[in-house]
Tab-separated table of N, CA and C and ligand atoms in Angstrom:
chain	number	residue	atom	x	y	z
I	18	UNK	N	-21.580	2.426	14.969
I	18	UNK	CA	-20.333	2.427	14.188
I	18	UNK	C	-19.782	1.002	14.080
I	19	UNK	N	-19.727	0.107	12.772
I	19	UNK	CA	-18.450	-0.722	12.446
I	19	UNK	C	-17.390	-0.477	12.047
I	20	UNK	N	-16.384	-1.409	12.965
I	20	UNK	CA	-15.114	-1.284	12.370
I	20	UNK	C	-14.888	-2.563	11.481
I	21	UNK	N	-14.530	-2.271	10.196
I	21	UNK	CA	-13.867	-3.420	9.499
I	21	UNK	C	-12.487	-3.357	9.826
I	22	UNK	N	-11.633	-4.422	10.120
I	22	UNK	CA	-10.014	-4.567	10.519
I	22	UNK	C	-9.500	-4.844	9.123
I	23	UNK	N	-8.763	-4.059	8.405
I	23	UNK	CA	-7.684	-4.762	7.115
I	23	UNK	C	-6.614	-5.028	7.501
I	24	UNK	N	-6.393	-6.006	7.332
I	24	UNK	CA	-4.624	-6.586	8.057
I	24	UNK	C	-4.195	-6.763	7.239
I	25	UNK	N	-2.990	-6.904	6.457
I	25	UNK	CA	-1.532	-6.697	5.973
I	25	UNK	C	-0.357	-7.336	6.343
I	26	UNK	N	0.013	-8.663	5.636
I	26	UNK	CA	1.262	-9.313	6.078
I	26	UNK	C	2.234	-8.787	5.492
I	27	UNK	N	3.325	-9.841	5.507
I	27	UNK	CA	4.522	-9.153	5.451
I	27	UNK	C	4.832	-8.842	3.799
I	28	UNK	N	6.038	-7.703	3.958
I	28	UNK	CA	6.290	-7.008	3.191
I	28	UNK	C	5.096	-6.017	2.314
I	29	UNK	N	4.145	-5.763	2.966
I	29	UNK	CA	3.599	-4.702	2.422
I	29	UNK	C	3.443	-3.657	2.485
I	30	UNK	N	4.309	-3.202	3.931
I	30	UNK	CA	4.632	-2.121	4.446
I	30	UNK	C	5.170	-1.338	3.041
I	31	UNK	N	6.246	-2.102	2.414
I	31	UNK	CA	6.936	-1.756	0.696
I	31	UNK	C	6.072	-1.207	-0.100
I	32	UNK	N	4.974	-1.199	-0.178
I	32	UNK	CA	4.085	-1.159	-1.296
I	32	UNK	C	4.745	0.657	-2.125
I	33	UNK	N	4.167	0.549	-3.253
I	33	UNK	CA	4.944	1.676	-3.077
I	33	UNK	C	6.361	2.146	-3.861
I	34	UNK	N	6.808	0.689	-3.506
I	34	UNK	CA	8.453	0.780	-3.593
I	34	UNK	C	9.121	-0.662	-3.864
I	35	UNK	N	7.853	-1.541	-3.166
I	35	UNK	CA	8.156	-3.093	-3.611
I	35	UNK	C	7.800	-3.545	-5.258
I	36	UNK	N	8.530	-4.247	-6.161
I	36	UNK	CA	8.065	-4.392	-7.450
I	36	UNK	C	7.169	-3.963	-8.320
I	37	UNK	N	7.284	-2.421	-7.907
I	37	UNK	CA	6.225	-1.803	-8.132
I	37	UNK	C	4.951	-2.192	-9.858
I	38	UNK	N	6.126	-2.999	-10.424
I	38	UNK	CA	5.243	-3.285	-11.744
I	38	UNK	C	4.456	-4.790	-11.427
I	39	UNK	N	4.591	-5.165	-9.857
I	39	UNK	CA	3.272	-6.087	-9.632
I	39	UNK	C	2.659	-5.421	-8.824
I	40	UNK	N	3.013	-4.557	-7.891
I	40	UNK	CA	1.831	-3.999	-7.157
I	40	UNK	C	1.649	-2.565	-6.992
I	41	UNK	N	2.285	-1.632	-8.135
I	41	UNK	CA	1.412	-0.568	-8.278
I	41	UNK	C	2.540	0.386	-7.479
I	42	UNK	N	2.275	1.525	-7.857
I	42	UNK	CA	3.289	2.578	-6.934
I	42	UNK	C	2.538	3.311	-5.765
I	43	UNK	N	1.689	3.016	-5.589
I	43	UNK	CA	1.060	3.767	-4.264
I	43	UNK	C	0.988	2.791	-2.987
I	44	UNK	N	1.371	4.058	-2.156
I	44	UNK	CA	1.331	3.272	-0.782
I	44	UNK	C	0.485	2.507	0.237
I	45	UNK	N	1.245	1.625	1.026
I	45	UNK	CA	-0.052	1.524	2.305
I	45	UNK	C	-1.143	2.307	2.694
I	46	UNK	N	-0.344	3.865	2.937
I	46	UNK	CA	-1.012	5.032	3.372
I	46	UNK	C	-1.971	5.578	2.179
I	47	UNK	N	-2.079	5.183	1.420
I	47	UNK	CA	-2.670	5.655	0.315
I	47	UNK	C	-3.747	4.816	0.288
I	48	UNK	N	-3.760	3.406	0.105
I	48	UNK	CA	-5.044	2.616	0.564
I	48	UNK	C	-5.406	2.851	1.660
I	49	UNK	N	-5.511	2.873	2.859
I	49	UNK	CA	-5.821	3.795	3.866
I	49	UNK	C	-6.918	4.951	3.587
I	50	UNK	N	-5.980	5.862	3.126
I	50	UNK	CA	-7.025	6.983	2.472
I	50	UNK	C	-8.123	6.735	1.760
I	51	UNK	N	-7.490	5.599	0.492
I	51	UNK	CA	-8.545	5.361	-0.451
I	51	UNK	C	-10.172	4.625	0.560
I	52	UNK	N	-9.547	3.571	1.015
I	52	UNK	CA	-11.032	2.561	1.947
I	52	UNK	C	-11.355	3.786	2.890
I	53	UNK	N	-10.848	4.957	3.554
I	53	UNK	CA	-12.186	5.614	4.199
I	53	UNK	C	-12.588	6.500	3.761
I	54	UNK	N	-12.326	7.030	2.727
I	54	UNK	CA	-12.886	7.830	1.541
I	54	UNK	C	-14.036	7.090	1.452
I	55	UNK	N	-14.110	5.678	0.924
I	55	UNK	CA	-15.109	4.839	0.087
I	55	UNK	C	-15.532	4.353	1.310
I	56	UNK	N	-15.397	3.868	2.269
I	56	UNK	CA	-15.928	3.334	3.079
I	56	UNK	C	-17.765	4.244	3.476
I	57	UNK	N	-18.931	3.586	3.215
I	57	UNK	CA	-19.866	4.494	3.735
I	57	UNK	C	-19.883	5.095	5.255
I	58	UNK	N	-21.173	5.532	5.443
I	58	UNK	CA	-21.061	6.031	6.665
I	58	UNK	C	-21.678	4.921	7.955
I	59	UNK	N	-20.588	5.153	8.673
I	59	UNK	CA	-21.478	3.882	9.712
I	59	UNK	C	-20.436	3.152	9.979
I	60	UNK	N	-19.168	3.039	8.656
I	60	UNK	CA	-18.087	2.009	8.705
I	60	UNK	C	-16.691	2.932	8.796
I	61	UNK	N	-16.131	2.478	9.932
I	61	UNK	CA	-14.804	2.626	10.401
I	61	UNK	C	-13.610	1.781	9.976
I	62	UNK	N	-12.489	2.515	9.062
I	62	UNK	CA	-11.511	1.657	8.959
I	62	UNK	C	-10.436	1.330	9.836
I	63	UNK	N	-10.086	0.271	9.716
I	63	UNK	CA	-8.673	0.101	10.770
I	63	UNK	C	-7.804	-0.933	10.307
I	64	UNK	N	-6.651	-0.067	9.483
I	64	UNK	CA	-6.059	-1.039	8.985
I	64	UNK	C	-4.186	-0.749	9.771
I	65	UNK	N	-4.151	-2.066	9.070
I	65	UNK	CA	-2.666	-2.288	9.906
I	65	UNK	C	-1.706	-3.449	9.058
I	66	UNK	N	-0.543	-3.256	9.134
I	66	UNK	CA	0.082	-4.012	8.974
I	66	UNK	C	1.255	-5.069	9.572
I	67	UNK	N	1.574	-5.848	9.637
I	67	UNK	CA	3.003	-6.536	10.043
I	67	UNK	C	3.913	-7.272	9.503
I	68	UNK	N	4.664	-7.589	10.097
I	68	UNK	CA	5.424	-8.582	9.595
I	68	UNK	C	5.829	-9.835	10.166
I	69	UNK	N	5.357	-9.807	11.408
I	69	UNK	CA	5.070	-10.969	12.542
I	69	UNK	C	3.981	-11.378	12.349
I	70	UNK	N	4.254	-13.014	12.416
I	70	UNK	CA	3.282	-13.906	12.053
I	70	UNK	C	2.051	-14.264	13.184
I	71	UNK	N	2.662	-13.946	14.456
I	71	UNK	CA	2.173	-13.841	16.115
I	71	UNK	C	1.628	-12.445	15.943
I	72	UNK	N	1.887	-11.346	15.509
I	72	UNK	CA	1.095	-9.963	15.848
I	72	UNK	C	-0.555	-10.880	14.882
I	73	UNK	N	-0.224	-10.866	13.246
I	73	UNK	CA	-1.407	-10.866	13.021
I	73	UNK	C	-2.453	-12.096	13.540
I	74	UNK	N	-1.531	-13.110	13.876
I	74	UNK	CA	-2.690	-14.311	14.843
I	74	UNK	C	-3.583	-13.508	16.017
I	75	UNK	N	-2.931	-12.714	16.801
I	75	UNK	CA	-3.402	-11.695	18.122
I	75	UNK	C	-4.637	-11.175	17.589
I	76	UNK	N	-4.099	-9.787	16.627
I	76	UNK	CA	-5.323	-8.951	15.617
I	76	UNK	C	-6.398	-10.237	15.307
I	77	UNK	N	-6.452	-11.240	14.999
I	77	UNK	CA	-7.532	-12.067	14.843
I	77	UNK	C	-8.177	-12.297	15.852
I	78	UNK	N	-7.360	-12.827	17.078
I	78	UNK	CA	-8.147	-13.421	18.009
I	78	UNK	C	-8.962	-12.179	18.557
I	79	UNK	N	-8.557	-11.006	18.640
I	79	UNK	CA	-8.876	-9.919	19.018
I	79	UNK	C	-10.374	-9.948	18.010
I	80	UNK	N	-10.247	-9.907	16.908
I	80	UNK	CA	-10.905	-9.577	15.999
I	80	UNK	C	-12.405	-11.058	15.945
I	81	UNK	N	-12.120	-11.964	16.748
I	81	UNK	CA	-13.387	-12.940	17.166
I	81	UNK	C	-13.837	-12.101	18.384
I	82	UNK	N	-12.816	-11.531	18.960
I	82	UNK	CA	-13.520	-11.351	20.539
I	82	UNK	C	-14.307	-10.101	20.749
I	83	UNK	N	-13.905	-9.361	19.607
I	83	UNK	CA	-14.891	-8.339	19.072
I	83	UNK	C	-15.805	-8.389	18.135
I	84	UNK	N	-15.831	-9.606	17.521
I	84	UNK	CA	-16.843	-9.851	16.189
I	84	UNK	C	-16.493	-8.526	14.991
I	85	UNK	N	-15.481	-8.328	14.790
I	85	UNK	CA	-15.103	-7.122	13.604
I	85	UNK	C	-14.956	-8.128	12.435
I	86	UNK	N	-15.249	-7.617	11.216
I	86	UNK	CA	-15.099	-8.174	10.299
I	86	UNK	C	-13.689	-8.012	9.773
I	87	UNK	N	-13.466	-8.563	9.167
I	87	UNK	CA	-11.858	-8.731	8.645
I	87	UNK	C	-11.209	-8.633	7.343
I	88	UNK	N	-10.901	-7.943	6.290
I	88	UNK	CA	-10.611	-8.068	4.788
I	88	UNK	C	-8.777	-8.335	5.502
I	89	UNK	N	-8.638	-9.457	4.793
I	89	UNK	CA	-6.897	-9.885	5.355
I	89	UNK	C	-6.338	-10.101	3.907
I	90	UNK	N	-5.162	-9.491	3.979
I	90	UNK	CA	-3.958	-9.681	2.941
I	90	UNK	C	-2.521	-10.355	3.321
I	91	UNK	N	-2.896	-11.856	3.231
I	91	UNK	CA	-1.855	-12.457	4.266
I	91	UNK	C	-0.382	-12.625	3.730
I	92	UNK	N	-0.522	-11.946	2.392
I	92	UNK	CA	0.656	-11.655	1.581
I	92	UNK	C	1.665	-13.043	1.575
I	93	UNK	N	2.827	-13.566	2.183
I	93	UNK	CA	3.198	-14.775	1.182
I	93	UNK	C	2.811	-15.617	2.907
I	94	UNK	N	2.550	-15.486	3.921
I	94	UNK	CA	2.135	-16.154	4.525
I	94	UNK	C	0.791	-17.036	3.964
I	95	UNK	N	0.095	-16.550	3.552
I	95	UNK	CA	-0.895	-17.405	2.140
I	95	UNK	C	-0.409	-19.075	2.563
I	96	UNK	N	0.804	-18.698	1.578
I	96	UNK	CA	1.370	-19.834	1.195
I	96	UNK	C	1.880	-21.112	2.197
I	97	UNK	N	1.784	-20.238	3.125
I	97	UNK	CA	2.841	-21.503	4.203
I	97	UNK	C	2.083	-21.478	5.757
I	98	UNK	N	1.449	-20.680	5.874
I	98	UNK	CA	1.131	-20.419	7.716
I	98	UNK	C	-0.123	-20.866	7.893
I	99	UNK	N	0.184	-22.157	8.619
I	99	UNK	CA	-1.122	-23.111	9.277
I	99	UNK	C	-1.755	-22.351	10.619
I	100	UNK	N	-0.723	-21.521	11.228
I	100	UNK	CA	-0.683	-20.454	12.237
I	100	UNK	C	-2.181	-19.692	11.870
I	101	UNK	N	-1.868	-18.808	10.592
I	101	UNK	CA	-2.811	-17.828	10.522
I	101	UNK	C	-4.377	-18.428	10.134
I	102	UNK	N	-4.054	-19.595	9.580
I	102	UNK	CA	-5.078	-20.498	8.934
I	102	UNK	C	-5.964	-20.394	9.931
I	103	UNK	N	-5.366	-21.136	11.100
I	103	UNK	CA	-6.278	-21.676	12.225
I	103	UNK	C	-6.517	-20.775	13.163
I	104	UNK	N	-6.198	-19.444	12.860
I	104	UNK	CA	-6.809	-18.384	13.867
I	104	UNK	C	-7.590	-17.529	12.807
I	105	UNK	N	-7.587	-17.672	11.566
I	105	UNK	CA	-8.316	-17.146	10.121
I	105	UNK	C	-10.069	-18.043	10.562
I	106	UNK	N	-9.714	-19.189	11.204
I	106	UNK	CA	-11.020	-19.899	10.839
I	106	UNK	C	-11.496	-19.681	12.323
I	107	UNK	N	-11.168	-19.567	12.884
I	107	UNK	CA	-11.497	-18.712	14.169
I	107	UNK	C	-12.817	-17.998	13.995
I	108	UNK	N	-11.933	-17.055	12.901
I	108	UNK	CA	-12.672	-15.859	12.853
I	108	UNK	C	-14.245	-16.068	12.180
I	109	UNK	N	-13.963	-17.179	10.877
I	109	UNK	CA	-14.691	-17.215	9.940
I	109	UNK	C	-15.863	-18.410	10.636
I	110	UNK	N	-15.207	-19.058	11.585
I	110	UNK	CA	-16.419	-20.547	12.143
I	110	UNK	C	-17.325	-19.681	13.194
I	111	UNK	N	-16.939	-18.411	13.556
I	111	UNK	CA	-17.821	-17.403	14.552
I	111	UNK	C	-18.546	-16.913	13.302
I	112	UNK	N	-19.111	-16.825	12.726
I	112	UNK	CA	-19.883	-16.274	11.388
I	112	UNK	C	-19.760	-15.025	11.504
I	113	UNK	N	-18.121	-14.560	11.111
I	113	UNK	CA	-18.072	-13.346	11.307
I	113	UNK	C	-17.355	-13.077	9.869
I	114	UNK	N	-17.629	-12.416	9.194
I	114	UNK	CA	-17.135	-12.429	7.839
I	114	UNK	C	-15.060	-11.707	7.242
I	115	UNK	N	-15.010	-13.135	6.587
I	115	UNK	CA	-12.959	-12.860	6.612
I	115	UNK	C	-12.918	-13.084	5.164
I	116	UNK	N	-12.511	-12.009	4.646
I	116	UNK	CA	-12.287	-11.683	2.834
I	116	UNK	C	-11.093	-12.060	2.912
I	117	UNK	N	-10.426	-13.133	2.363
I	117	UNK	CA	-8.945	-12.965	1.832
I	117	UNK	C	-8.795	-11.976	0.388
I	118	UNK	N	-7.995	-11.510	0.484
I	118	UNK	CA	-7.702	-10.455	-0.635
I	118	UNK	C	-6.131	-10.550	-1.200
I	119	UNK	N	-5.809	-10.617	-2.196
I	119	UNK	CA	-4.649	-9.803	-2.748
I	119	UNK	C	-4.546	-8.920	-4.081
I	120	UNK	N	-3.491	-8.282	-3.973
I	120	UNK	CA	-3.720	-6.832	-5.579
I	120	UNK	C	-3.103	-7.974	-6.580
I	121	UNK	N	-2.318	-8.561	-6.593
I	121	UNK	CA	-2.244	-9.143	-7.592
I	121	UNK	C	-3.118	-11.187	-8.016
I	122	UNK	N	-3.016	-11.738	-9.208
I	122	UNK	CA	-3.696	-13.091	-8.756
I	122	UNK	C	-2.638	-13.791	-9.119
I	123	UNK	N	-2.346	-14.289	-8.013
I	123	UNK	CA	-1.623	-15.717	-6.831
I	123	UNK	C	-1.160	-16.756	-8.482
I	124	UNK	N	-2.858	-17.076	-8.636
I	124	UNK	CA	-3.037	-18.334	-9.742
I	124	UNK	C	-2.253	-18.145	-11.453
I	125	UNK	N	-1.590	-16.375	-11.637
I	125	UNK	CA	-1.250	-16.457	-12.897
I	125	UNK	C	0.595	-16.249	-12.304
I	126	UNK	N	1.088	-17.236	-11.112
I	126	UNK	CA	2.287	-16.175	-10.817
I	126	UNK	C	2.748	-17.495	-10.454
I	127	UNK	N	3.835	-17.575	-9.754
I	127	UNK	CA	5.094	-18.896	-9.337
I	127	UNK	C	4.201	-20.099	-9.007
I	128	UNK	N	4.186	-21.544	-8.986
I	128	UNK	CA	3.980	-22.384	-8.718
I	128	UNK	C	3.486	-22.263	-7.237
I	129	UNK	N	4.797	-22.150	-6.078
I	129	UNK	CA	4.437	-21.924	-4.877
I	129	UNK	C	3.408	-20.795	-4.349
I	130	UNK	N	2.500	-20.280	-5.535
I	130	UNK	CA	1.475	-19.292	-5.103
I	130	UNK	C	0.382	-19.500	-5.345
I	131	UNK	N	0.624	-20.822	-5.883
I	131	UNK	CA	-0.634	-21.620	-6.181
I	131	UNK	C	-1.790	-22.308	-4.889
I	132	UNK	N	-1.079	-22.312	-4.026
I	132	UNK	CA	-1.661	-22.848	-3.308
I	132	UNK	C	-1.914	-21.888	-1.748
I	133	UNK	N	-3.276	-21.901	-0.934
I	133	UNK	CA	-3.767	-20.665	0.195
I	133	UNK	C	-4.331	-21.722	0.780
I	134	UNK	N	-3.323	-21.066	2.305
I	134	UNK	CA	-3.453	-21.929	3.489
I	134	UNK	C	-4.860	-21.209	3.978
I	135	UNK	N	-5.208	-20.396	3.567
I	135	UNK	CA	-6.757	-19.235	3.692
I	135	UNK	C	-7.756	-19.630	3.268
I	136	UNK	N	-7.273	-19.904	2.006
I	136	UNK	CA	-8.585	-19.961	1.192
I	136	UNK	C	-9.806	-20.561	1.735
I	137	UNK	N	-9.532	-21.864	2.514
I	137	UNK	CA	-10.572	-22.903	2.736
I	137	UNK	C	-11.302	-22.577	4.106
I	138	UNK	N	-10.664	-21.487	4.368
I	138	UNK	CA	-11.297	-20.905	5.719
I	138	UNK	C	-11.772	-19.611	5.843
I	139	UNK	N	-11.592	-19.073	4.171
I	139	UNK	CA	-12.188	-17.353	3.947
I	139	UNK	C	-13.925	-17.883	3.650
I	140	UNK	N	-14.523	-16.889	4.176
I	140	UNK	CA	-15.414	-16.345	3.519
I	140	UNK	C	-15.626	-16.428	2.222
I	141	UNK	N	-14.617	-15.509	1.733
I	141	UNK	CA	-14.451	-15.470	-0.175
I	141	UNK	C	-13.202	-14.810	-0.466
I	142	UNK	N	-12.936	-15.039	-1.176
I	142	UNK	CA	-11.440	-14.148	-1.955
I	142	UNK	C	-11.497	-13.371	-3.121
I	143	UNK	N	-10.775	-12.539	-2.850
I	143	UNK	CA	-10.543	-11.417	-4.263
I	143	UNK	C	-9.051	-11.452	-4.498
I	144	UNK	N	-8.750	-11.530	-5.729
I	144	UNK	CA	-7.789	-11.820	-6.278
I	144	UNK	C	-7.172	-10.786	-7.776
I	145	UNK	N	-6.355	-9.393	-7.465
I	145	UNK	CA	-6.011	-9.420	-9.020
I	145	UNK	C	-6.206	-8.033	-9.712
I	146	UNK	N	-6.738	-7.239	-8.121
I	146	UNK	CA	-8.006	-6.162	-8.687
I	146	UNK	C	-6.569	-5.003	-8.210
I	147	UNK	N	-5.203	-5.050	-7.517
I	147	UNK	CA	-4.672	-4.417	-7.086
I	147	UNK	C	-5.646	-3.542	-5.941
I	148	UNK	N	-5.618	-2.445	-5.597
I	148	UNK	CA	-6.118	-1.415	-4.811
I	148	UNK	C	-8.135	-2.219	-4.467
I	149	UNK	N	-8.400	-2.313	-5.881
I	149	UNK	CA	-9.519	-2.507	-6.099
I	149	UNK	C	-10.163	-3.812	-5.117
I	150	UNK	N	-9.251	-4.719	-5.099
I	150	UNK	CA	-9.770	-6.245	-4.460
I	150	UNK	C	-10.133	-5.548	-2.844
I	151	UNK	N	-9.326	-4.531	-2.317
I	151	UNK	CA	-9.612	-4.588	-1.217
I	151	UNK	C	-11.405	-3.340	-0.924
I	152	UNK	N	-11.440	-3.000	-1.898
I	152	UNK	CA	-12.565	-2.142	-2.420
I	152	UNK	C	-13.752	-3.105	-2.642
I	153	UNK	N	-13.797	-3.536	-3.604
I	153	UNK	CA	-14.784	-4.624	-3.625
I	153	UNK	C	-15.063	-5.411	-2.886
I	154	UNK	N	-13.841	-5.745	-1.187
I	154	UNK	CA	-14.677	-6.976	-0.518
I	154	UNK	C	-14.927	-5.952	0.875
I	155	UNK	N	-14.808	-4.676	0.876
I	155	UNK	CA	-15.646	-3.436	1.603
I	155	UNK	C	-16.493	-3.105	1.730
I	156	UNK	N	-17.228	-3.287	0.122
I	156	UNK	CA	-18.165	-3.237	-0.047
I	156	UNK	C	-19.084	-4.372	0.114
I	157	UNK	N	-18.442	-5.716	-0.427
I	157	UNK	CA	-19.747	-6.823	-0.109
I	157	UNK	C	-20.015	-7.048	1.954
I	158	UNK	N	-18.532	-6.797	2.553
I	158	UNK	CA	-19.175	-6.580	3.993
I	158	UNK	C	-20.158	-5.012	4.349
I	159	UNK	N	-19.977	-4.090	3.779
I	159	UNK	CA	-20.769	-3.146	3.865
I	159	UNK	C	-22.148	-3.401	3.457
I	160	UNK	N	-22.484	-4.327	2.665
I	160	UNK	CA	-23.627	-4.754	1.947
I	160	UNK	C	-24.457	-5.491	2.660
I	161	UNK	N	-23.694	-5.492	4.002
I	161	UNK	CA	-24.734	-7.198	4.779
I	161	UNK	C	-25.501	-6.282	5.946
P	223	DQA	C1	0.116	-10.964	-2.398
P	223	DQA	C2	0.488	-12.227	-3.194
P	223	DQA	C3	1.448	-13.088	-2.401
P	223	DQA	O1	1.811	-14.233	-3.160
P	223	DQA	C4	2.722	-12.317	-2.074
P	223	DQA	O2	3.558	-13.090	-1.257
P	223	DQA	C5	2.451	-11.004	-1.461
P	223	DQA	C6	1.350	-10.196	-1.966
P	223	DQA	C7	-0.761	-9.996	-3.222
P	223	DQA	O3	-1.389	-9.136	-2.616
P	223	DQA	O4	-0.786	-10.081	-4.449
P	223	DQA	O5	3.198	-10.529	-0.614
P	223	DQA	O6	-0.633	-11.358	-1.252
């Protein structure tokens, strides 16, 4: 059995209920459902969310010390947290595979979303697909 870890920064607990005409009216709990529905057999989901910038650094280090793979949605921490960066590359310099993901793309939205303290330390990113981004990088770790 693998577990892939999906982590969830802040404010996505909202989903749902947050601007829903950028990110869709269905819930956390609903992606949840959706990735172990789709998830094949063999792969365990475990997703989670926070809003502490220290919980999801932990879930990482945790997540080297178990070698779990990681699809992360670092939501506007992206933008600003050298924190998650450097426990993101943690994960990713152990050749353990870290999807940055978000439902909407960063690059068609505010200036300050232009730029991912992640990026240079993901694996790869999906960007744009809503529900879907976190679907598609499930599958390319399911694929290895
Ligand atoms: C987001 C994009 C971020 O800019 C924003 O702060 C979020 C969600 C996304 O999934 O589109 O909270 O990561």
């Amino acid at each position: 059995m693998t577990t892939v870890l999906v982590l969830n920064g802040p404010n996505l607990n909202r989903l749902g209920t947050r601007e829903p005409e950028k990110y869709g009216s269905e819930t956390l709990s609903d992606l949840r459902e959706q990735l172990e529905a789709q998830a094949p057999e063999g792969i365990t989901i475990d997703l989670r969310q926070s809003n502490s910038e220290a919980e999801l650094v932990g879930w990482l280090h945790d997540a080297v010390d178990a070698r779990t793979p990681v699809i992360l949605n670092p939501a506007a921490f992206t933008h600003y947290s050298i924190a998650l960066r450097d426990a993101a590359a943690q994960v990713s310099s152990a050749g353990i595979e870290l999807i940055e993901v978000h439902l909407t793309n960063p690059h068609t939205r505010e200036d300050f979303r232009q730029v991912s303290y992640i990026s240079g330390v993901a694996t790869g990113i999906i960007a744009g697909f809503g529900f879907g981004s976190y679907r598609l990088a499930l599958e390319q770790i399911a694929g290895r």
